[in-house]
CSV table of C-alpha atoms and ligand atoms in Angstrom, one decimal:
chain,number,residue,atom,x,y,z
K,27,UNK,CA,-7.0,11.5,13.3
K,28,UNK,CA,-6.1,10.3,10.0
K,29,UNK,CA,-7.1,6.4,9.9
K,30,UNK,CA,-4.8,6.4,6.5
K,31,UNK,CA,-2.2,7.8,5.0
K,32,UNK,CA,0.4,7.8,2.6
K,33,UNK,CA,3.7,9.8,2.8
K,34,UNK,CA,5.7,11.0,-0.5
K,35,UNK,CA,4.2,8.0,-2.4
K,36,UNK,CA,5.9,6.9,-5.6
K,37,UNK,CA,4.9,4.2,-8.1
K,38,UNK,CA,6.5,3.7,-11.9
K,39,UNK,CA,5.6,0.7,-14.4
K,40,UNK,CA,9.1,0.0,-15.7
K,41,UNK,CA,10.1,3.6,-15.7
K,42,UNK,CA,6.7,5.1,-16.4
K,43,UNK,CA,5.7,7.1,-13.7
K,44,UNK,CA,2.5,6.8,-12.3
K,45,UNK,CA,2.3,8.3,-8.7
K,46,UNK,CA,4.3,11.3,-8.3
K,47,UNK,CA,5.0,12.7,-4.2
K,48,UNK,CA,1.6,11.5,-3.4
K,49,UNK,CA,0.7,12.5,0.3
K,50,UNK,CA,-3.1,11.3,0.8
K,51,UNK,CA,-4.9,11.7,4.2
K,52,UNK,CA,-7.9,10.1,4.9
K,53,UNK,CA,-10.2,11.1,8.2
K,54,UNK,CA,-11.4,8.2,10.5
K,55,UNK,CA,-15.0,8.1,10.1
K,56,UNK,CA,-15.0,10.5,6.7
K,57,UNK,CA,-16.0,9.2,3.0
K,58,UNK,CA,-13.2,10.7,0.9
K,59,UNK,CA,-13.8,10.4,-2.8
K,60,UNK,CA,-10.7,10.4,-5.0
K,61,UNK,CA,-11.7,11.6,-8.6
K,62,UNK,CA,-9.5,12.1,-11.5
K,63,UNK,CA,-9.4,11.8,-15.1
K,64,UNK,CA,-9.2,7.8,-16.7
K,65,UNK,CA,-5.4,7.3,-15.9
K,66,UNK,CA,-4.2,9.8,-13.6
K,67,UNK,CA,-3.5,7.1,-11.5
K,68,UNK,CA,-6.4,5.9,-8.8
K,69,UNK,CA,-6.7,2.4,-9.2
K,70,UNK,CA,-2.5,2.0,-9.3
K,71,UNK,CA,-2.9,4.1,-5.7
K,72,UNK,CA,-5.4,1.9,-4.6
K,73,UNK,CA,-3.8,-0.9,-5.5
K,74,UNK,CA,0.0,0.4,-3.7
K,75,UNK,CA,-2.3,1.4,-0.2
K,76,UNK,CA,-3.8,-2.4,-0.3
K,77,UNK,CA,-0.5,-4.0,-0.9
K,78,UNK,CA,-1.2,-5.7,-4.7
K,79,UNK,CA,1.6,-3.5,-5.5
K,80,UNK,CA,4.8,-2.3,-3.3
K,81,UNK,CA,5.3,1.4,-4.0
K,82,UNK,CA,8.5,2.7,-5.2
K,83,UNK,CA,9.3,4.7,-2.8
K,84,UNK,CA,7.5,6.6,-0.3
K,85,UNK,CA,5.4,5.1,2.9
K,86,UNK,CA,1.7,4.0,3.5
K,87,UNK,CA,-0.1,4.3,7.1
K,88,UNK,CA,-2.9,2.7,8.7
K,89,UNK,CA,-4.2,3.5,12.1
K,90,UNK,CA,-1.1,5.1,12.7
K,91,UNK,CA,1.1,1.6,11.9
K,92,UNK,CA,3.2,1.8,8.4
K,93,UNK,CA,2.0,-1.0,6.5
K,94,UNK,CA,3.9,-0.6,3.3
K,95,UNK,CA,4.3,-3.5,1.1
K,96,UNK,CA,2.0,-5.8,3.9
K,97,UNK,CA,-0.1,-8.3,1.4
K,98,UNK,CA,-3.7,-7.6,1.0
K,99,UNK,CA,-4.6,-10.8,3.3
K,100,UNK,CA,-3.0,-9.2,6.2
K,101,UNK,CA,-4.6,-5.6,5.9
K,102,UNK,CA,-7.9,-7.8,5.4
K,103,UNK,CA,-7.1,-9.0,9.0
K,104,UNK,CA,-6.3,-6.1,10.1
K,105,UNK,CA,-9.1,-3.9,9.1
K,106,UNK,CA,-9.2,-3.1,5.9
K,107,UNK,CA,-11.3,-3.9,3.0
K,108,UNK,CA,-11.4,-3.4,-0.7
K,109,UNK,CA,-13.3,-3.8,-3.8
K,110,UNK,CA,-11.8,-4.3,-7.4
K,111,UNK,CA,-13.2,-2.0,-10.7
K,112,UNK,CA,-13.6,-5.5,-12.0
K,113,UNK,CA,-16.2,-7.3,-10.2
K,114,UNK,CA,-14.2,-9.8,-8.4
K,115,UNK,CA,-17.0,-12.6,-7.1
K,116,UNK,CA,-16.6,-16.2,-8.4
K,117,UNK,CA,-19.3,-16.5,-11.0
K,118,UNK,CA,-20.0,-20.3,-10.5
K,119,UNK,CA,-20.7,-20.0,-6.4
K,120,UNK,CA,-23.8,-18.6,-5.6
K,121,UNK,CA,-24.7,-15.3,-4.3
K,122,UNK,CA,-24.6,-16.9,-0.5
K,123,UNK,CA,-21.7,-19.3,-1.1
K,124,UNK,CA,-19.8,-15.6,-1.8
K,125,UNK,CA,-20.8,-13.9,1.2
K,126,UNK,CA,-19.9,-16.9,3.0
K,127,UNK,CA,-16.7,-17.0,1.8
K,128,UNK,CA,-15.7,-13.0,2.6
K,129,UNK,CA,-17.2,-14.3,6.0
K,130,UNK,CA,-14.7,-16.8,6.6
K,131,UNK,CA,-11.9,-14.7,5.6
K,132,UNK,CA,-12.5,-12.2,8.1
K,133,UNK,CA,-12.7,-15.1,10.8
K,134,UNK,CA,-9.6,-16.7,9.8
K,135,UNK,CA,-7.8,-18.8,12.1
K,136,UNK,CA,-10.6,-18.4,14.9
K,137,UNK,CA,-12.6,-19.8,12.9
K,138,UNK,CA,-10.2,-22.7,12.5
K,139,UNK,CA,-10.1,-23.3,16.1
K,140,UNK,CA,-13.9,-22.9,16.4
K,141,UNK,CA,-15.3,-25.0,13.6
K,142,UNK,CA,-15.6,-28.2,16.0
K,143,UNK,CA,-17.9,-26.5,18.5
K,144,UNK,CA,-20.5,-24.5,16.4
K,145,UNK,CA,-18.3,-23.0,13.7
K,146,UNK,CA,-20.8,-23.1,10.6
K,147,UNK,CA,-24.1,-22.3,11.6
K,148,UNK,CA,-22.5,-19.1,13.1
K,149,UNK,CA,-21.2,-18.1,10.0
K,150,UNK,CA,-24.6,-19.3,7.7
K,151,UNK,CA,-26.5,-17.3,10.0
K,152,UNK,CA,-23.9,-14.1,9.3
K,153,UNK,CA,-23.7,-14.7,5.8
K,154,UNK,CA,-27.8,-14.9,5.6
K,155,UNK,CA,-28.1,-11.7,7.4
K,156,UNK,CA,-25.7,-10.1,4.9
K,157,UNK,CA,-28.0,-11.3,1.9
K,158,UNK,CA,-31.1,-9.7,3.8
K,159,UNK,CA,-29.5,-6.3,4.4
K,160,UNK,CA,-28.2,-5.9,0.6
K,161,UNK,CA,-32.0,-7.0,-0.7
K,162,UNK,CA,-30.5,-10.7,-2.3
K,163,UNK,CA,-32.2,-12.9,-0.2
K,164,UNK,CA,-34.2,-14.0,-3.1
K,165,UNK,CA,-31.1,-14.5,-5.2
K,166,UNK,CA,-29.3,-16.6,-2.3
K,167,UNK,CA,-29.1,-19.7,-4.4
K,168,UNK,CA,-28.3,-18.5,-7.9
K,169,UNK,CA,-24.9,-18.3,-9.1
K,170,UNK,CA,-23.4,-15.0,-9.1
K,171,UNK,CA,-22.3,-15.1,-12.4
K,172,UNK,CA,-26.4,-15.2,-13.5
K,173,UNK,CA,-27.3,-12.0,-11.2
K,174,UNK,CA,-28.2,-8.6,-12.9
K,175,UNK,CA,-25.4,-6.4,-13.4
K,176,UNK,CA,-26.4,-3.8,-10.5
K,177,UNK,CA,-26.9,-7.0,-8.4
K,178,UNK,CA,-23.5,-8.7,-8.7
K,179,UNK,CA,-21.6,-5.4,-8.5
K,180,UNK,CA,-24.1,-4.9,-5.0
K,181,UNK,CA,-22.7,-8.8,-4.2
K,182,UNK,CA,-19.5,-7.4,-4.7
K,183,UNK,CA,-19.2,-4.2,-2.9
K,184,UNK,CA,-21.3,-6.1,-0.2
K,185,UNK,CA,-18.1,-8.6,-0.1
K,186,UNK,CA,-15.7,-6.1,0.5
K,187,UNK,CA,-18.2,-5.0,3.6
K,188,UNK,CA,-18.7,-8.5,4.8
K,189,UNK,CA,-15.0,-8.5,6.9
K,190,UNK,CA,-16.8,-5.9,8.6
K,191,UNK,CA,-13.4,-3.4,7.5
K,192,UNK,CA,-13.0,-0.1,9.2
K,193,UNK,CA,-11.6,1.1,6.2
K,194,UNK,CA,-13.7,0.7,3.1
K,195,UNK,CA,-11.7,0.7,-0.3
K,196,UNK,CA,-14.4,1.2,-3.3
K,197,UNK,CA,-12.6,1.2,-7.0
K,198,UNK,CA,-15.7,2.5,-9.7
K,199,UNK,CA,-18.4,0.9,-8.1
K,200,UNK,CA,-21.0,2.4,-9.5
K,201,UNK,CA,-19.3,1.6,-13.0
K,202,UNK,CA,-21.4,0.3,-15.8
K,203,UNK,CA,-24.4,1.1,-13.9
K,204,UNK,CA,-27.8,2.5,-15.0
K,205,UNK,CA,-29.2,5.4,-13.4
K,206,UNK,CA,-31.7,3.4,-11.1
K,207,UNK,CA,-28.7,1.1,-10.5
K,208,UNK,CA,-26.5,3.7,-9.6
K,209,UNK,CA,-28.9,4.9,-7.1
K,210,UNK,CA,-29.5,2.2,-5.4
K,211,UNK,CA,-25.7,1.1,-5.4
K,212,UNK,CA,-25.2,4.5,-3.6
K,213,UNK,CA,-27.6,3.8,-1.0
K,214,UNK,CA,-26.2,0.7,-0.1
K,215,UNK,CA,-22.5,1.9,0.2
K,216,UNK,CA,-24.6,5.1,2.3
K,217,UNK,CA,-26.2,2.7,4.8
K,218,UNK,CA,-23.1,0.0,5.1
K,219,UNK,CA,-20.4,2.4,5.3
K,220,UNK,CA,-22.3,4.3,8.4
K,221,UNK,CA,-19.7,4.4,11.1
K,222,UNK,CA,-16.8,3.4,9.5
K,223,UNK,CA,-14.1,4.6,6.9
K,224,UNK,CA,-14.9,4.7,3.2
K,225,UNK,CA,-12.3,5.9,0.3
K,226,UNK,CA,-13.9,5.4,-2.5
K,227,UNK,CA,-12.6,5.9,-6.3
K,228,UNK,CA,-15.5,7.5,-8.5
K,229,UNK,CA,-15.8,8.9,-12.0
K,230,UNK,CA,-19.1,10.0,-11.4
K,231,UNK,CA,-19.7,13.7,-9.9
K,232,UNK,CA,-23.4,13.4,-8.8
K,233,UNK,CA,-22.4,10.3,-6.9
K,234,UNK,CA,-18.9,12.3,-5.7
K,235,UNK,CA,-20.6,15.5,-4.1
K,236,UNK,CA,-23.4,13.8,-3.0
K,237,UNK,CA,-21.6,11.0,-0.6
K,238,UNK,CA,-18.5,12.2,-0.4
K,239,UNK,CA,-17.6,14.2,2.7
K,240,UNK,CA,-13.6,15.0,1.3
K,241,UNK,CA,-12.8,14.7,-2.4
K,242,UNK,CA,-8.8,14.2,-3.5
K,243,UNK,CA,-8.3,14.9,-7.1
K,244,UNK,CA,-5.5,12.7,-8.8
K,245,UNK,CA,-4.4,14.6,-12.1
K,246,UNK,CA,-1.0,12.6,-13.8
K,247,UNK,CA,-0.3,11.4,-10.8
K,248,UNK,CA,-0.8,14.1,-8.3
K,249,UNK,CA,-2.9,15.2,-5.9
K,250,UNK,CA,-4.1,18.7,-7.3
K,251,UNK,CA,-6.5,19.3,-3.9
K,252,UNK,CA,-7.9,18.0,-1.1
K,253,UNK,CA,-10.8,19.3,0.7
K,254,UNK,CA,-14.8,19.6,1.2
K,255,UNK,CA,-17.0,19.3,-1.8
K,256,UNK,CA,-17.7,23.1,-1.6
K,257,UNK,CA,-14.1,24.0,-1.6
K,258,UNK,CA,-13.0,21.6,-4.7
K,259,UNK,CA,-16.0,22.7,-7.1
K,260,UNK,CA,-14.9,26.2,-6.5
K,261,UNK,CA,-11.2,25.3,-6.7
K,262,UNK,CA,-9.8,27.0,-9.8
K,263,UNK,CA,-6.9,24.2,-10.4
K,264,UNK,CA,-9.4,21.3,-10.6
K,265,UNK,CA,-12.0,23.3,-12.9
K,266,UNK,CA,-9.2,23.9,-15.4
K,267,UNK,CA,-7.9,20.2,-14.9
K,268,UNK,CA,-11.0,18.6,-14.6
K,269,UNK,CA,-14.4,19.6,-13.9
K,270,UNK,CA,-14.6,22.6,-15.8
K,271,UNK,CA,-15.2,20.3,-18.8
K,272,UNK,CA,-18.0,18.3,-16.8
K,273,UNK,CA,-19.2,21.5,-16.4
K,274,UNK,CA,-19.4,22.7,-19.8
V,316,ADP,N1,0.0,-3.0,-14.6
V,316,ADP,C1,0.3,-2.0,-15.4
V,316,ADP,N2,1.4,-2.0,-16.2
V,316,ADP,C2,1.7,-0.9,-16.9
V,316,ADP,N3,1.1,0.3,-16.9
V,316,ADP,C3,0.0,0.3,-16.1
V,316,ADP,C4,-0.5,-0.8,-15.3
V,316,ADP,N4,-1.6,-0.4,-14.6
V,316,ADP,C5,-1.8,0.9,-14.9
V,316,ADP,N5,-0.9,1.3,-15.8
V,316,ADP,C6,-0.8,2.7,-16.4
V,316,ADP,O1,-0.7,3.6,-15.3
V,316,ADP,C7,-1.5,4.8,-15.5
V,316,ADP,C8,-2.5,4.9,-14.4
V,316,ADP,O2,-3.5,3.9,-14.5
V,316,ADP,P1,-4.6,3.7,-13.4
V,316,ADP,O3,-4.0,3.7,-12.1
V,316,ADP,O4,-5.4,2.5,-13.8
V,316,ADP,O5,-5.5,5.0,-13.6
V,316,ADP,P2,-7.0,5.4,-13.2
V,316,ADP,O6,-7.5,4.3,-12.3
V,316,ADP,O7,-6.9,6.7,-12.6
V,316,ADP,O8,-7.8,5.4,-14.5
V,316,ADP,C9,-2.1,4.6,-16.9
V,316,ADP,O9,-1.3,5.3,-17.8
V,316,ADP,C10,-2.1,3.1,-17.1
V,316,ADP,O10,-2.0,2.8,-18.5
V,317,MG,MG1,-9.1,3.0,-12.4
């Protein structure tokens, strides 16, 4: 069953086209990596499937419902999650009060009706056992804007995990990183994405064939393939397009 979807997807920026016919499918349960070269058109796709942009034609499908156009708020609501290529946490809160706050968005307006019984400890306790699993415990109290690199973009991708999504949307989140960074970034999106749906944008290919169970590759604006690891790397299309130069 595909968990997502989108159906002859266009998107221009005053005329400039940017998604061309794009038809993505996305497993329930799979991580799908969408790779391309810098402007082909990934993060404008994300941003159409999450509702920052409307598309300009064409349809978007989640669990089977078309959500085109819904905002981002409301697909938070209703299961899905994202993270932005630019870190996205508020610098001056600290690495808890963050966590707290994704928290809280998930719970929405139960949360409104439940703050007068026990509301807050219930969500302290959530947010605290958040910090634990993602190793930042010890940074609970610093501002986020003061964390290392690799541990504000773990903050972050932790963020977009902390609504507990069934869809996971991961833009670059490895970008920036070092190597150690990068492997330990990978882990975590590994061990919180286990049972649920991750599409994740990435320009790097060890990450790619090493997490990703279905690769999509994005070239002006057009999905050139689709399919296993194995199949893409051999796929004579993408090598010319793509990773024949990595390759090199
Ligand atoms: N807000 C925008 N306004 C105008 N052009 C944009 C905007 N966002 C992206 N673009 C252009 O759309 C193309 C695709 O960009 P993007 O989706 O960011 O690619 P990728 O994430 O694959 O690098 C690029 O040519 C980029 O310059
Ligand atoms: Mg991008």
């Amino acid at each position: 069953m595909n968990i997502l979807e989108t159906k002859g997807l266009f998107h221009d920026f005053k005329g400039l086209e940017v998604l061309f016919d794009v038809n993505l499918q996305v497993k329930k349960g799979e991580r799908h990596a969408v790779i391309g070269p810098n402007g082909a058109g990934k993060t404008t796709l994300f941003n159409v499937i999450t509702g920052t942009y409307r598309p300009s034609r064409g349809q978007v499908f989640f669990k089977g419902k078309d959500i085109t156009g819904a905002r981002p708020h409301e697909l938070n609501r209703i299961g899905m999650g994202r993270s932005f290529q630019i870190t996205s946490t508020f610098n001056r809160l600290t690495a808890f009060q963050n966590i707290r706050l994704a928290v809280l968005s998930k719970r929405g307006i139960r949360f409104q009706m439940l703050r007068k019984v026990d509301g807050m400890g219930d969500i302290t306790r959530e947010a605290d056992e958040i910090l634990k699993r993602i190793n930042l415990d010890r940074e609970r109290n610093m501002p986020a804007g003061v964390l290392s690199y690799g541990k504000h973009r773990s903050l972050e991708i932790s963020m977009a995990l902390a609504t507990d999504p069934e869809l996971v949307m991961l833009d670059e989140p490895t970008a920036g990183m070092s190597r150690d960074e990068t492997h330990h970034a990978v882990e975590l999106i590994r061990r919180l994405t286990e049972g649920k749906t991750l599409v994740i944008i990435e320009h790097d290919m060890d990450v790619v064939f090493s997490l990703a169970d279905r690769i999509t590759v994005l070239h002006y604006g057009q999905i050139l393939a689709t399919g296993p690891p194995a199949e893409i790397r051999q796929n004579q299309a993408v090598k010319d397009a793509y990773l024949g130069e990595l390759e090199a």
